[in-house]
PDB file of C-alpha atoms in Angstrom:
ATOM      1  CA  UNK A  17     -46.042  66.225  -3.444  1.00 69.00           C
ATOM      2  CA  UNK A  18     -44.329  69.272  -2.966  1.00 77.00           C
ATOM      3  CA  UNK A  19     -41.079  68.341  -0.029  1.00 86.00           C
ATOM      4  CA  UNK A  20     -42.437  70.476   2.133  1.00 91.00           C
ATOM      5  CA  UNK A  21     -46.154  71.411   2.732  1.00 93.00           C
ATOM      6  CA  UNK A  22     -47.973  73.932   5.577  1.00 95.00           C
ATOM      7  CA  UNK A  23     -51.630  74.892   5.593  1.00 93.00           C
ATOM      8  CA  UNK A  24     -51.141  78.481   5.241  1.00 92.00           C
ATOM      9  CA  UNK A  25     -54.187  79.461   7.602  1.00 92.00           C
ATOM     10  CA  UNK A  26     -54.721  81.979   8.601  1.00 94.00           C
ATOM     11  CA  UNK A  27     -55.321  80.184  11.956  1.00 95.00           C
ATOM     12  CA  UNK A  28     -57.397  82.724  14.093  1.00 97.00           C
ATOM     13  CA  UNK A  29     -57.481  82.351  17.549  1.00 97.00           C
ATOM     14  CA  UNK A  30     -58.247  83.850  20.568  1.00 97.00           C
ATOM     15  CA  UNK A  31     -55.667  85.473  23.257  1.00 98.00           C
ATOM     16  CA  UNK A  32     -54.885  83.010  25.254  1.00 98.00           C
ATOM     17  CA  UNK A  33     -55.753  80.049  23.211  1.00 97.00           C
ATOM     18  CA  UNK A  34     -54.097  76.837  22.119  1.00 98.00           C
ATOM     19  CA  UNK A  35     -52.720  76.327  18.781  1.00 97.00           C
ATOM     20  CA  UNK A  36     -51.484  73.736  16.505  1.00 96.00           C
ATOM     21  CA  UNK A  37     -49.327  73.908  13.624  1.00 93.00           C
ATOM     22  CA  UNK A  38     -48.393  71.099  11.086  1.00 95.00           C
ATOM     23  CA  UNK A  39     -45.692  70.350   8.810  1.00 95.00           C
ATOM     24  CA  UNK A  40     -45.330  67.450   6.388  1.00 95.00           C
ATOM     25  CA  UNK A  41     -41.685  66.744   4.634  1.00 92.00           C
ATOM     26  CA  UNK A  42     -39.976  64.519   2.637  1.00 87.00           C
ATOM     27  CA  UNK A  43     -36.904  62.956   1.507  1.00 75.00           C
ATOM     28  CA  UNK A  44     -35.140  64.205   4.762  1.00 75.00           C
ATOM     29  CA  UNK A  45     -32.735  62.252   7.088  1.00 75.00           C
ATOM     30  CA  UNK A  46     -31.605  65.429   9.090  1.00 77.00           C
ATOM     31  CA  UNK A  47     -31.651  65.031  12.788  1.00 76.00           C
ATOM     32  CA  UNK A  48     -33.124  68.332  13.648  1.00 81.00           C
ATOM     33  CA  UNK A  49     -35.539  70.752  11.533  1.00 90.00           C
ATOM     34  CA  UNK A  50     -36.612  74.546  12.609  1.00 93.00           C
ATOM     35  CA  UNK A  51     -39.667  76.605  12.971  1.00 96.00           C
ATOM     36  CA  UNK A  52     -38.595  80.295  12.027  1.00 97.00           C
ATOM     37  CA  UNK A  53     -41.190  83.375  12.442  1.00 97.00           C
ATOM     38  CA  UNK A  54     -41.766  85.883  10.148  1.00 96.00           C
ATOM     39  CA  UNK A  55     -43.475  89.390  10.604  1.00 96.00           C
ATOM     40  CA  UNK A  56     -45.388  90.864   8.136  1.00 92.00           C
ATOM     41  CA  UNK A  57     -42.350  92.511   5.436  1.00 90.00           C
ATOM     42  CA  UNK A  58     -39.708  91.949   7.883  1.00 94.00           C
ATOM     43  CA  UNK A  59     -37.023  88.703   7.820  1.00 96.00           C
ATOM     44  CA  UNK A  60     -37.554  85.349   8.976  1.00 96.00           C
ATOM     45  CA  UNK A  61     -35.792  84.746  12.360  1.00 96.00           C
ATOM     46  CA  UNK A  62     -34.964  81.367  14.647  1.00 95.00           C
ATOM     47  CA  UNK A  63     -38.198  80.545  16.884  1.00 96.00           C
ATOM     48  CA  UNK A  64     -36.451  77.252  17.535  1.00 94.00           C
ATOM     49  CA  UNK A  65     -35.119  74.174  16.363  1.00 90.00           C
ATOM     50  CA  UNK A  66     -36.370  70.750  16.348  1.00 90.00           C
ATOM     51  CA  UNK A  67     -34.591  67.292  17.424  1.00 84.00           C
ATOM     52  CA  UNK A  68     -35.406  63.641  17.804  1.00 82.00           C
ATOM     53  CA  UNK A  69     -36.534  64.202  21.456  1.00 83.00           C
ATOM     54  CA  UNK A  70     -38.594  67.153  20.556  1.00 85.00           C
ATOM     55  CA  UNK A  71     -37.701  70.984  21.919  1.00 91.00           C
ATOM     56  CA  UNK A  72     -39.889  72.914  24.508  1.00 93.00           C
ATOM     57  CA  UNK A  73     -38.843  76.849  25.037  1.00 93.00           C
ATOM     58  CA  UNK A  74     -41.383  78.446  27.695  1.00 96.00           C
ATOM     59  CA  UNK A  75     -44.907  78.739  25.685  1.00 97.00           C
ATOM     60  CA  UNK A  76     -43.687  76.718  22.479  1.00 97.00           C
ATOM     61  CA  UNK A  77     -43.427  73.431  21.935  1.00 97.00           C
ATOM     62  CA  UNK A  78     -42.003  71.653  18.857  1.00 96.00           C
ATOM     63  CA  UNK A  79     -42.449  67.838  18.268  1.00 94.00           C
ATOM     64  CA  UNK A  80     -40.921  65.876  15.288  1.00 92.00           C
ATOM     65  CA  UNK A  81     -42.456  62.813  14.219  1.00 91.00           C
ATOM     66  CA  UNK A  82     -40.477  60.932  11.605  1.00 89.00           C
ATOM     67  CA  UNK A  83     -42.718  57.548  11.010  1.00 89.00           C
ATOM     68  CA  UNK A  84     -45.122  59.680   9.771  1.00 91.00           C
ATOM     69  CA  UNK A  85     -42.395  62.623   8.600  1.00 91.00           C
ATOM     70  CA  UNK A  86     -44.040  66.064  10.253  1.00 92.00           C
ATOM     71  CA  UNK A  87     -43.039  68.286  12.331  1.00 94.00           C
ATOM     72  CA  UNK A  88     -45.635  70.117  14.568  1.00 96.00           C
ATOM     73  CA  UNK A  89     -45.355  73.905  16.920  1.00 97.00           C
ATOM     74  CA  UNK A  90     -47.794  73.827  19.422  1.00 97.00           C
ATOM     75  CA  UNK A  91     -47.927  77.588  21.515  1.00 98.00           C
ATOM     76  CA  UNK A  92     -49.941  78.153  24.299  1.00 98.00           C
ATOM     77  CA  UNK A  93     -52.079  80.435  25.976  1.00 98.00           C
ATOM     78  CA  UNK A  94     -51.415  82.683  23.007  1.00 98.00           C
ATOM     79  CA  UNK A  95     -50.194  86.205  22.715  1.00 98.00           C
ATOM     80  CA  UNK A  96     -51.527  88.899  20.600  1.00 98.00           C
ATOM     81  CA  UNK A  97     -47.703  89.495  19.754  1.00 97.00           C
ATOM     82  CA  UNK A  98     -47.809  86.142  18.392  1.00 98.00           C
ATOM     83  CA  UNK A  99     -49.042  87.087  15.267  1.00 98.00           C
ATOM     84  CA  UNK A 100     -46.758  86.070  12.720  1.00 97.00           C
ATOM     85  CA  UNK A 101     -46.039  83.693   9.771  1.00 96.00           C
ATOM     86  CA  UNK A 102     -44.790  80.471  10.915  1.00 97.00           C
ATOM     87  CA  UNK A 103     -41.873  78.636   8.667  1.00 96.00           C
ATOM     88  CA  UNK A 104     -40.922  75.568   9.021  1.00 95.00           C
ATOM     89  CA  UNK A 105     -37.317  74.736   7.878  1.00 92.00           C
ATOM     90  CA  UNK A 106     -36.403  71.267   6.263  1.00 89.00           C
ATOM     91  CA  UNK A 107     -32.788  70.523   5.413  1.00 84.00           C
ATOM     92  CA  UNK A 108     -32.499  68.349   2.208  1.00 80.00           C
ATOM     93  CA  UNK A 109     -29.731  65.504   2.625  1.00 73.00           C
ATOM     94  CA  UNK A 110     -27.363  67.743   0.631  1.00 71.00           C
ATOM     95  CA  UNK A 111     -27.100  70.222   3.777  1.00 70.00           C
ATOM     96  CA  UNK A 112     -29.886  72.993   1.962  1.00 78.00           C
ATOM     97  CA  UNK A 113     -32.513  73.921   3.744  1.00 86.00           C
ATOM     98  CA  UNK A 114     -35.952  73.648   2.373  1.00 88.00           C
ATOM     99  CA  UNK A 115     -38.468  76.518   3.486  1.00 92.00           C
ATOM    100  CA  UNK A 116     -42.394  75.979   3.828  1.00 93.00           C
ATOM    101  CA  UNK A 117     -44.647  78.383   2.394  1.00 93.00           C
ATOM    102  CA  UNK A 118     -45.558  79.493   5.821  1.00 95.00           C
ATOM    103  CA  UNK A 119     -48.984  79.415   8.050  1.00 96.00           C
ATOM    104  CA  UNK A 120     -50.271  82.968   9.210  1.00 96.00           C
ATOM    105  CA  UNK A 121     -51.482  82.876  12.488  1.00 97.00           C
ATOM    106  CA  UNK A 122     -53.742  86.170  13.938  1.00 97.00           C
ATOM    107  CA  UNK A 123     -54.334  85.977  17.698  1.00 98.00           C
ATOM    108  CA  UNK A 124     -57.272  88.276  18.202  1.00 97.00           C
ATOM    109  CA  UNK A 125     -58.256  90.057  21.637  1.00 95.00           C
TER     110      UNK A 125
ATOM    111  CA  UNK B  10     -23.643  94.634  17.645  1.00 65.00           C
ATOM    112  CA  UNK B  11     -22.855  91.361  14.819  1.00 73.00           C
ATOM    113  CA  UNK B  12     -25.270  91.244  12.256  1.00 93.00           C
ATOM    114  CA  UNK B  13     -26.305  91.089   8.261  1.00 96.00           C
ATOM    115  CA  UNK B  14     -26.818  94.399   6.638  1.00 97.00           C
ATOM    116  CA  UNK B  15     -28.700  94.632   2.969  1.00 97.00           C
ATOM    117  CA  UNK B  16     -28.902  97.658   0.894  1.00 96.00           C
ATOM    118  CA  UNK B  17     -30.959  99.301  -0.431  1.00 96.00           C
ATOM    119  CA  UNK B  18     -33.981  98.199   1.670  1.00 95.00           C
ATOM    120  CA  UNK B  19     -36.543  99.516  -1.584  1.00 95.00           C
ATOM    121  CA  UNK B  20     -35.505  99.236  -5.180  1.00 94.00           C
ATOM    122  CA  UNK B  21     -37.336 100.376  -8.407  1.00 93.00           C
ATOM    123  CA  UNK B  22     -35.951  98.927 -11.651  1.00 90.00           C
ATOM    124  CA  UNK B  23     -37.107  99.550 -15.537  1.00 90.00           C
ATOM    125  CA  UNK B  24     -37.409  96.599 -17.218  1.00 88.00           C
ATOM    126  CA  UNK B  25     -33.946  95.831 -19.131  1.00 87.00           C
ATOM    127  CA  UNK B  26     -31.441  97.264 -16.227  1.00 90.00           C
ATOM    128  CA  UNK B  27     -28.982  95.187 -14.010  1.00 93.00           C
ATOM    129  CA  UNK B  28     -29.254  95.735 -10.815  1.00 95.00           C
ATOM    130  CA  UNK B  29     -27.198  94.580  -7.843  1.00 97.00           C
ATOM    131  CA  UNK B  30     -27.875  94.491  -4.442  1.00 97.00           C
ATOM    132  CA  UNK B  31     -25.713  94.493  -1.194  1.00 98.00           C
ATOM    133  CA  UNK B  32     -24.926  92.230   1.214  1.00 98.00           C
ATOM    134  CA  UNK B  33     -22.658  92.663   4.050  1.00 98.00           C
ATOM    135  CA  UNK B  34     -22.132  90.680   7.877  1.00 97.00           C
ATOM    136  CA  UNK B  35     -19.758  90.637  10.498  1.00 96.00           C
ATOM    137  CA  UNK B  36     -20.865  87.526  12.499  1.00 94.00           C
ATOM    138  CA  UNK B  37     -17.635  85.774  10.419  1.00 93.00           C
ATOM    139  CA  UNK B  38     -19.842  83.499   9.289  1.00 92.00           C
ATOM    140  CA  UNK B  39     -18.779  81.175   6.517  1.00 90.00           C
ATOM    141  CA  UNK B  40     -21.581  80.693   4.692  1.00 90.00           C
ATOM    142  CA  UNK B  41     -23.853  83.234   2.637  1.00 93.00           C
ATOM    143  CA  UNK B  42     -26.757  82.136   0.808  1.00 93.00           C
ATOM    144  CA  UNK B  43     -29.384  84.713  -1.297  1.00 96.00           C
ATOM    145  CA  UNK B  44     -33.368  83.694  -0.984  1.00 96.00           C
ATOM    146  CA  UNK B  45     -36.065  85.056  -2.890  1.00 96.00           C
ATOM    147  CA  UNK B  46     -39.516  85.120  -1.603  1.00 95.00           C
ATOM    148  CA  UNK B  47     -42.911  85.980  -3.602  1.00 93.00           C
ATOM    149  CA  UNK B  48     -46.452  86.256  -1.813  1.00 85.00           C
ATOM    150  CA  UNK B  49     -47.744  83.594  -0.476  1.00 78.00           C
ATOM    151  CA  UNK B  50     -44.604  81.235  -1.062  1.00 82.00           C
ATOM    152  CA  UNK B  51     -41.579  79.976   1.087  1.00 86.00           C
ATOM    153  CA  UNK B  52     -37.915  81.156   0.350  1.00 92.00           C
ATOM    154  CA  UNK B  53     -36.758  79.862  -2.751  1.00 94.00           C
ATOM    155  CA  UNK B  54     -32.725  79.534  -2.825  1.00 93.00           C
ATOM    156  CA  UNK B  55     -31.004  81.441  -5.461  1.00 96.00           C
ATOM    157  CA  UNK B  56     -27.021  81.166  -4.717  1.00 95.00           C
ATOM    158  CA  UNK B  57     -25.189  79.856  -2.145  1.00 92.00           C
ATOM    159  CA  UNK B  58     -21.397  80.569  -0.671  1.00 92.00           C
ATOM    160  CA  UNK B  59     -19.670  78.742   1.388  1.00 88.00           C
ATOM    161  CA  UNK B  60     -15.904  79.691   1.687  1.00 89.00           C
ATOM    162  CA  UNK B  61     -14.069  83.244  -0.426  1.00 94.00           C
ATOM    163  CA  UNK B  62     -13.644  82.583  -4.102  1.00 95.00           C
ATOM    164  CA  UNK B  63     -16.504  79.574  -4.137  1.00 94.00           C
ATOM    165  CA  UNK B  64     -20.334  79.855  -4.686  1.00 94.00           C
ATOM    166  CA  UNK B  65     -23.080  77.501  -6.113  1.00 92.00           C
ATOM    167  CA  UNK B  66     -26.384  77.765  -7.831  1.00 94.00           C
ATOM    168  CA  UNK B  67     -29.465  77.441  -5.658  1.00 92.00           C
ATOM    169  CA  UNK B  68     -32.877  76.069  -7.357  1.00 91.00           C
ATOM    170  CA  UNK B  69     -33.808  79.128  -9.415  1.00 95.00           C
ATOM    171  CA  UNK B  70     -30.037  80.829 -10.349  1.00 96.00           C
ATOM    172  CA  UNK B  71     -31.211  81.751 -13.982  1.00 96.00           C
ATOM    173  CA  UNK B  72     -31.074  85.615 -14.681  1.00 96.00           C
ATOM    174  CA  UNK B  73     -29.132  86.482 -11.013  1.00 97.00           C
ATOM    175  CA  UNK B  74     -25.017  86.255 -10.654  1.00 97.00           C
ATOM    176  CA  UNK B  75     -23.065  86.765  -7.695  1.00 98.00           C
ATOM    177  CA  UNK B  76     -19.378  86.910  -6.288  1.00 98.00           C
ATOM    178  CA  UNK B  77     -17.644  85.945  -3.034  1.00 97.00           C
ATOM    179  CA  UNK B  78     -14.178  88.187  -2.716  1.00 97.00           C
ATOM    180  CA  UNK B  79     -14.494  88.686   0.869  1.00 97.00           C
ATOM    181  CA  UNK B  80     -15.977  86.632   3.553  1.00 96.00           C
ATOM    182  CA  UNK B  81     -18.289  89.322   4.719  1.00 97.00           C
ATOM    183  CA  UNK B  82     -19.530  90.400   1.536  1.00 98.00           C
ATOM    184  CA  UNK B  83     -21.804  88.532  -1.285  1.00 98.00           C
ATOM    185  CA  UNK B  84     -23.436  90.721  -3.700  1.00 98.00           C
ATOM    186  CA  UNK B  85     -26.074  89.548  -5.674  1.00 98.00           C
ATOM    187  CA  UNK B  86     -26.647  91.206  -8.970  1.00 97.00           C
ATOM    188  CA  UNK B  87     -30.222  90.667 -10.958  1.00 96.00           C
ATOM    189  CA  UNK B  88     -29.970  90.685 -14.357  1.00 93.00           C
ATOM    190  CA  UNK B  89     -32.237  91.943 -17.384  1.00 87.00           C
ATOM    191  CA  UNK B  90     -32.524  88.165 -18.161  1.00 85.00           C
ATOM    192  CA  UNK B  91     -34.195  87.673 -15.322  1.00 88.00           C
ATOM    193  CA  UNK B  92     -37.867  87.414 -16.132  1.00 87.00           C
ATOM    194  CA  UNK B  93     -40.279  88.195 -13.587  1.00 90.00           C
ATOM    195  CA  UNK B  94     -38.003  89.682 -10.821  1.00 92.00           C
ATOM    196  CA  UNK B  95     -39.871  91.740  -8.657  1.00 94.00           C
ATOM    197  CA  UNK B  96     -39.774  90.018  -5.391  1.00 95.00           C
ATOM    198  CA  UNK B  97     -38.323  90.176  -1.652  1.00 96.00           C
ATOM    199  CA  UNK B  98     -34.544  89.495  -1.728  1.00 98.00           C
ATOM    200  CA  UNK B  99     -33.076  88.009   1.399  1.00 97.00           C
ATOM    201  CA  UNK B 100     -29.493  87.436   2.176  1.00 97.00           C
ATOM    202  CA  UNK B 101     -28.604  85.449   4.932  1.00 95.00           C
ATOM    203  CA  UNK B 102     -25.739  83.571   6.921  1.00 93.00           C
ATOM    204  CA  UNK B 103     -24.597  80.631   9.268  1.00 90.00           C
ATOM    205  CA  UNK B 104     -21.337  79.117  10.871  1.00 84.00           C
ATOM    206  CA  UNK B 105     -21.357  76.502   8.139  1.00 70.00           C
ATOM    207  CA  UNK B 106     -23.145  74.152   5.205  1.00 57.00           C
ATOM    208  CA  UNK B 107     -23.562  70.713   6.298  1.00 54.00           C
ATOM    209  CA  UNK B 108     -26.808  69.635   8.527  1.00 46.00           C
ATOM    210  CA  UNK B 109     -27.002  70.291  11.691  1.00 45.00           C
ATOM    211  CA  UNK B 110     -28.166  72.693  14.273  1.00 49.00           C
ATOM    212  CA  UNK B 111     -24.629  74.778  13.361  1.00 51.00           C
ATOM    213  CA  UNK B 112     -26.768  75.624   9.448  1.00 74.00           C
ATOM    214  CA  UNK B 113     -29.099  78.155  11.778  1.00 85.00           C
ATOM    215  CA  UNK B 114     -29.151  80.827   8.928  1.00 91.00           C
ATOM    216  CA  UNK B 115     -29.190  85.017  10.332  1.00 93.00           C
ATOM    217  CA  UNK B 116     -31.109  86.923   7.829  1.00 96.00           C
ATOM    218  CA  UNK B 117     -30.448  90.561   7.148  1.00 97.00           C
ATOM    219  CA  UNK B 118     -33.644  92.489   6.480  1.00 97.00           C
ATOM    220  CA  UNK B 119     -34.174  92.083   2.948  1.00 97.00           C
ATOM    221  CA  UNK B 120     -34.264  94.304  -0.184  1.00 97.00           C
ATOM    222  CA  UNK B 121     -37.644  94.833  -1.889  1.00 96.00           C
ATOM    223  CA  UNK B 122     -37.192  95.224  -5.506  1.00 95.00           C
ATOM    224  CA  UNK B 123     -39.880  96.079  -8.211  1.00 94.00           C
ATOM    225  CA  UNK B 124     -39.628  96.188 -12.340  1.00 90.00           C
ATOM    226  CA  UNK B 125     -41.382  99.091 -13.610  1.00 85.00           C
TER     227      UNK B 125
END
C-alpha cells in the first residue's frame, strides 16, 4: 500500500455541484495534513490545511478522520475556476511531507 | 513582493550534460527542499536544506547534487548519471522542518527540463 493514495479522477461535475474528495494515508501521527491545488503546468499552492477538529474556509471543507486514517475536501456549489488537481499533503513522522498523486477535478458549465 | 524564483522556466539537455538549475527566495525561509514531479504522479523529494552549509537526501537523490552557501539560494544540479531526467523540477520553501502547520512549503514555479 502505497502511504498515500488519491483516486486521480477526473471527477466531472457540474457548476454548481457538490464534490467529494478522498485521501487514504499511513504511518502518520502528524496533527494536521494539507490539501494543495495545482493548475495544469503551474506549482502546487496552499488550499488549506487540515487539523483534528477539521478546517472550513468559505466553499471548502476539509475533514480528517484518523480511526480510519483519510483525509477528505468537500467544495461546494462548484466553480468552473475550480478546475484543478487536488494534492493532498501527508507529513511522515520524520517532519517530510508525503505528496499524493493528485485527483483532477473539471467543473463543466 | 517575497517569493521563490526558479530559472530557467524551460530547459533542453543532450543526453550526457550536467545541468543545474536555479533557485532563489526572499521569504527568509529556513528550509529549501527540491521536488520532482512526472505525469500522473505526486512530488517525489529529491534534497532537502534546512539551515546554510547543511542539506540531506530526499527519496530519489541518485544522479542530482546540490549546495546550500546562502540561505536564499539552493541550486540543484542534474547530473549525466541521472537516468531518466526529464521531468518538472520544483523548488520550494517553509519557516522550518519539523511537523506542524509552520512546514507550509511556497513553491516557486518550476523548471521544465527535457533530455534530447
Amino acid at each position: 500500500r502505497k502511504e498515500v493514495e488519491q483516486d486521480p479522477g477526473p471527477f466531472n461535475v457540474p457548476e454548481g455541484a457538490t464534490v467529494a474528495f478522498n485521501c487514504t494515508y499511513s504511518n502518520s501521527a502528524s496533527q494536521s495534513f494539507f490539501w494543495y491545488r495545482q493548475d495544469c503546468r503551474k506549482e502546487p499552492k496552499l488550499l488549506m490545511s487540515v487539523y483534528s477538529s477539521g478546517n472550513e474556509d468559505g466553499r471548502f471543507t476539509a475533514q480528517l478522520n484518523r480511526a480510519s486514517q483519510y483525509i477528505s475536501l468537500l467544495i461546494r456549489d462548484s466553480k468552473l475556476s475550480d478546475s484543478a488537481t487536488y494534492l493532498c499533503v501527508v507529513p511522515r513522522n520524520t517532519g517530510k511531507l508525503i505528496f499524493g498523486q493528485g485527483t483532477t477535478l473539471q467543473v463543466k458549465p | 513582493d517575497g517569493g521563490i524564483t526558479q530559472s530557467p522556466k524551460y530547459l533542453f539537455r543532450k543526453e550526457g550534460q550536467n545541468v543545474t538549475l536555479s533557485c532563489e527566495q526572499n521569504l527568509n525561509h529556513d528550509a529549501m527542499y527540491w521536488y520532482r514531479q512526472d505525469p500522473g504522479q505526486g512530488l517525489r523529494l529529491i534534497y532537502y536544506s534546512q539551515i546554510v552549509n547543511d542539506f540531506q537526501k530526499g527519496d530519489i537523490a541518485e544522479g542530482y547534487s546540490v549546495s546550500r552557501e546562502k540561505k536564499e539560494s539552493f541550486p540543484l544540479t542534474v547530473t549525466s548519471a541521472q537516468k531518466n531526467p526529464t521531468a518538472f523540477y520544483l523548488c520550494a520553501s517553509s519557516m522550518n522542518h519539523g511537523l506542524g502547520g509552520a512546514n507550509v512549503l511556497t513553491f516557486g514555479a518550476g523548471s521544465r527540463l527535457t533530455v534530447l
